[in-house]
Structures are given as structure tokens and as C-alpha cells.
PDB file of C-alpha atoms in Angstrom:
ATOM      1  CA  LEU W   1     112.067 123.470 126.750  1.00  0.00           C
ATOM      2  CA  TYR W   2     112.943 120.353 124.292  1.00  0.00           C
ATOM      3  CA  PHE W   3     115.175 117.458 125.705  1.00  0.00           C
ATOM      4  CA  TYR W   4     117.181 115.883 122.806  1.00  0.00           C
ATOM      5  CA  PRO W   5     119.592 112.846 123.438  1.00  0.00           C
ATOM      6  CA  LYS W   6     122.354 113.967 121.615  1.00  0.00           C
ATOM      7  CA  ASP W   7     124.015 116.846 120.107  1.00  0.00           C
ATOM      8  CA  ASP W   8     124.914 115.908 115.998  1.00  0.00           C
ATOM      9  CA  THR W   9     123.403 113.657 115.429  1.00  0.00           C
ATOM     10  CA  PRO W  10     120.411 112.997 112.628  1.00  0.00           C
ATOM     11  CA  GLY W  11     116.720 113.284 114.209  1.00  0.00           C
ATOM     12  CA  CYS W  12     118.745 116.020 117.009  1.00  0.00           C
ATOM     13  CA  THR W  13     119.991 118.351 114.127  1.00  0.00           C
ATOM     14  CA  ARG W  14     116.363 117.779 112.228  1.00  0.00           C
ATOM     15  CA  GLU W  15     114.718 118.727 115.923  1.00  0.00           C
ATOM     16  CA  SER W  16     116.669 121.478 116.937  1.00  0.00           C
ATOM     17  CA  CYS W  17     117.245 123.847 113.046  1.00  0.00           C
ATOM     18  CA  SER W  18     113.472 123.360 112.406  1.00  0.00           C
ATOM     19  CA  PHE W  19     113.676 124.835 116.587  1.00  0.00           C
ATOM     20  CA  GLN W  20     116.142 128.436 114.689  1.00  0.00           C
ATOM     21  CA  ASP W  21     114.552 128.344 111.481  1.00  0.00           C
ATOM     22  CA  HIS W  22     111.316 128.897 114.033  1.00  0.00           C
ATOM     23  CA  LEU W  23     112.894 131.295 116.765  1.00  0.00           C
ATOM     24  CA  PRO W  24     111.589 134.409 115.065  1.00  0.00           C
ATOM     25  CA  LYS W  25     108.071 133.459 115.469  1.00  0.00           C
ATOM     26  CA  PHE W  26     108.504 131.726 119.784  1.00  0.00           C
ATOM     27  CA  LYS W  27     109.647 135.322 120.236  1.00  0.00           C
ATOM     28  CA  THR W  28     107.061 136.839 118.626  1.00  0.00           C
ATOM     29  CA  ARG W  29     105.285 135.608 121.218  1.00  0.00           C
ATOM     30  CA  LYS W  30     107.461 136.180 123.666  1.00  0.00           C
ATOM     31  CA  ALA W  31     108.001 132.933 124.092  1.00  0.00           C
ATOM     32  CA  VAL W  32     112.618 131.396 125.094  1.00  0.00           C
ATOM     33  CA  VAL W  33     114.180 128.388 123.737  1.00  0.00           C
ATOM     34  CA  PHE W  34     116.094 126.100 125.486  1.00  0.00           C
ATOM     35  CA  GLY W  35     118.022 122.558 124.548  1.00  0.00           C
ATOM     36  CA  VAL W  36     119.304 119.974 126.609  1.00  0.00           C
ATOM     37  CA  SER W  37     121.159 116.988 126.529  1.00  0.00           C
ATOM     38  CA  ILE W  38     123.663 114.801 128.225  1.00  0.00           C
ATOM     39  CA  LEU W  39     126.513 116.156 126.336  1.00  0.00           C
ATOM     40  CA  ASP W  40     129.001 118.510 128.081  1.00  0.00           C
ATOM     41  CA  GLU W  41     129.318 122.079 127.008  1.00  0.00           C
ATOM     42  CA  ALA W  42     132.331 122.087 124.670  1.00  0.00           C
ATOM     43  CA  SER W  43     129.551 119.672 122.552  1.00  0.00           C
ATOM     44  CA  LYS W  44     126.904 122.059 123.276  1.00  0.00           C
ATOM     45  CA  ALA W  45     129.004 124.708 121.384  1.00  0.00           C
ATOM     46  CA  LYS W  46     130.919 122.653 118.528  1.00  0.00           C
ATOM     47  CA  PHE W  47     127.085 121.468 117.604  1.00  0.00           C
ATOM     48  CA  ALA W  48     125.473 125.719 117.675  1.00  0.00           C
ATOM     49  CA  GLY W  49     128.641 126.630 115.559  1.00  0.00           C
ATOM     50  CA  ARG W  50     128.149 124.710 112.762  1.00  0.00           C
ATOM     51  CA  PHE W  51     124.106 124.875 112.518  1.00  0.00           C
ATOM     52  CA  HIS W  52     124.433 128.597 113.676  1.00  0.00           C
ATOM     53  CA  LEU W  53     122.156 127.450 116.704  1.00  0.00           C
ATOM     54  CA  THR W  54     121.328 130.997 118.092  1.00  0.00           C
ATOM     55  CA  PHE W  55     119.682 129.772 121.873  1.00  0.00           C
ATOM     56  CA  PRO W  56     121.070 128.557 124.786  1.00  0.00           C
ATOM     57  CA  LEU W  57     121.891 124.279 124.408  1.00  0.00           C
ATOM     58  CA  LEU W  58     121.939 122.828 128.054  1.00  0.00           C
ATOM     59  CA  ALA W  59     124.732 120.186 129.246  1.00  0.00           C
ATOM     60  CA  ASP W  60     123.341 118.000 131.918  1.00  0.00           C
ATOM     61  CA  ALA W  61     126.281 115.924 132.849  1.00  0.00           C
ATOM     62  CA  ASP W  62     124.135 113.961 135.033  1.00  0.00           C
ATOM     63  CA  HIS W  63     121.440 114.125 133.516  1.00  0.00           C
ATOM     64  CA  ALA W  64     119.461 115.385 136.607  1.00  0.00           C
ATOM     65  CA  VAL W  65     117.346 117.531 134.697  1.00  0.00           C
ATOM     66  CA  ALA W  66     116.432 115.569 132.740  1.00  0.00           C
ATOM     67  CA  ALA W  67     115.090 112.159 135.168  1.00  0.00           C
ATOM     68  CA  LYS W  68     113.680 115.750 137.409  1.00  0.00           C
ATOM     69  CA  TYR W  69     111.889 116.132 134.204  1.00  0.00           C
ATOM     70  CA  GLY W  70     110.929 112.093 133.407  1.00  0.00           C
ATOM     71  CA  ALA W  71     112.541 112.437 130.320  1.00  0.00           C
ATOM     72  CA  TRP W  72     115.997 110.084 131.408  1.00  0.00           C
ATOM     73  CA  GLN W  73     114.572 106.853 131.110  1.00  0.00           C
ATOM     74  CA  LYS W  74     115.045 102.987 130.256  1.00  0.00           C
ATOM     75  CA  LYS W  75     115.728 102.841 126.535  1.00  0.00           C
ATOM     76  CA  SER W  76     116.404 100.285 123.866  1.00  0.00           C
ATOM     77  CA  LEU W  77     118.501  99.603 120.751  1.00  0.00           C
ATOM     78  CA  TYR W  78     118.727  96.247 119.000  1.00  0.00           C
ATOM     79  CA  GLY W  79     117.505  94.217 122.026  1.00  0.00           C
ATOM     80  CA  ARG W  80     120.095  96.471 124.115  1.00  0.00           C
ATOM     81  CA  ALA W  81     118.783  98.097 127.453  1.00  0.00           C
ATOM     82  CA  PHE W  82     120.169 101.247 128.116  1.00  0.00           C
ATOM     83  CA  MET W  83     119.271 105.021 130.351  1.00  0.00           C
ATOM     84  CA  GLY W  84     118.784 107.733 128.407  1.00  0.00           C
ATOM     85  CA  ILE W  85     117.068 110.826 126.720  1.00  0.00           C
ATOM     86  CA  VAL W  86     114.008 110.233 125.410  1.00  0.00           C
ATOM     87  CA  ARG W  87     113.137 112.990 123.707  1.00  0.00           C
ATOM     88  CA  THR W  88     110.877 114.928 124.936  1.00  0.00           C
ATOM     89  CA  THR W  89     109.382 118.454 125.007  1.00  0.00           C
ATOM     90  CA  TYR W  90     107.620 120.791 127.996  1.00  0.00           C
ATOM     91  CA  LEU W  91     105.478 124.053 127.322  1.00  0.00           C
ATOM     92  CA  ILE W  92     106.589 125.919 130.104  1.00  0.00           C
ATOM     93  CA  GLY W  93     104.217 129.690 130.764  1.00  0.00           C
ATOM     94  CA  ALA W  94     104.562 132.494 132.215  1.00  0.00           C
ATOM     95  CA  ASP W  95     104.088 131.859 136.036  1.00  0.00           C
ATOM     96  CA  GLY W  96     106.496 129.292 135.915  1.00  0.00           C
ATOM     97  CA  LYS W  97     103.784 126.264 135.537  1.00  0.00           C
ATOM     98  CA  VAL W  98     104.176 123.369 133.078  1.00  0.00           C
ATOM     99  CA  ALA W  99     101.328 124.220 130.435  1.00  0.00           C
ATOM    100  CA  ARG W 100     101.678 120.541 128.102  1.00  0.00           C
ATOM    101  CA  ARG W 101     104.006 118.324 127.966  1.00  0.00           C
ATOM    102  CA  TRP W 102     104.911 116.277 124.678  1.00  0.00           C
ATOM    103  CA  ASP W 103     106.455 113.024 125.532  1.00  0.00           C
ATOM    104  CA  ASN W 104     108.604 110.247 122.624  1.00  0.00           C
ATOM    105  CA  VAL W 105     108.582 112.851 120.253  1.00  0.00           C
ATOM    106  CA  LYS W 106     108.183 112.263 116.376  1.00  0.00           C
ATOM    107  CA  VAL W 107     110.509 115.023 115.310  1.00  0.00           C
ATOM    108  CA  ASP W 108     108.933 116.350 111.970  1.00  0.00           C
ATOM    109  CA  GLY W 109     105.631 118.664 112.227  1.00  0.00           C
ATOM    110  CA  HIS W 110     107.518 119.057 116.061  1.00  0.00           C
ATOM    111  CA  VAL W 111     107.653 122.444 115.932  1.00  0.00           C
ATOM    112  CA  GLU W 112     105.217 123.693 114.364  1.00  0.00           C
ATOM    113  CA  ASP W 113     103.042 121.230 117.563  1.00  0.00           C
ATOM    114  CA  VAL W 114     104.489 123.376 119.796  1.00  0.00           C
ATOM    115  CA  LEU W 115     104.524 127.159 117.907  1.00  0.00           C
ATOM    116  CA  GLU W 116     100.539 125.883 117.771  1.00  0.00           C
ATOM    117  CA  THR W 117     101.061 125.686 121.527  1.00  0.00           C
ATOM    118  CA  VAL W 118     102.192 128.630 122.118  1.00  0.00           C
ATOM    119  CA  LYS W 119      99.828 130.362 120.735  1.00  0.00           C
ATOM    120  CA  GLY W 120      97.006 129.679 121.534  1.00  0.00           C
ATOM    121  CA  LEU W 121      97.715 130.832 125.208  1.00  0.00           C
TER     122      LEU W 121
END
């Protein structure tokens, strides 16, 4: 379960496409991938279609899910503070418990790290 700030932006697109590229390897391990951001279903459908994403993208318009998972946080850009999704990933085990959490994710190499952790479960 990965939280990303916004559909169709450079970092979020790279991260989502990387999950898509590695999806067969996740499926081999019986793992599923879900992406979550605060944009609506129409935005998700457009984003998924444009980049051929075949895993579910979930709309959290009121950011309730992001808040419960701790991904809705204070951010700052050019000296301006605001609330938003901080790139965060959760690996949830078959027992429904969080097996690992990645905070303030850097896109490059992240999906490979998640996959290696899945392999270790």
C-alpha cells in the first residue's frame, strides 16, 4: 500500500510505473499493490489509462485513510506550509499487520527494496 501525493506528476508517475513494471514479481509472491492519493476517481482512471497501470489506484479525497496511516502530514514548499500526502509505503502481511513502513520515500530504487522485503517474508 503506497501513498503518493498526486496523479500524473513526475515523481508519482515514476513510482507508479515502477510498481507496474515489477507487478509480475509481486504477483509471484502473492502480493498485491495498491496506490492511494487524494485525487478523485476520474483522475485515477485517467492516470491509470495514460500509463497502463493495472493495479488499483484508490481515491482518498477527504484524506481520511492517509491520516489514519500517518501519511497526511505538514509539508513545506518554497517556505509555504501546508498539509498533504508524504510519500509513504506500507507492507501489510497476510495476517493484516504492518510488516514494514517506509517514510519519506525516495522513488529511485524504492520498489526494488519493497520487493526484496516481500521476498523475505
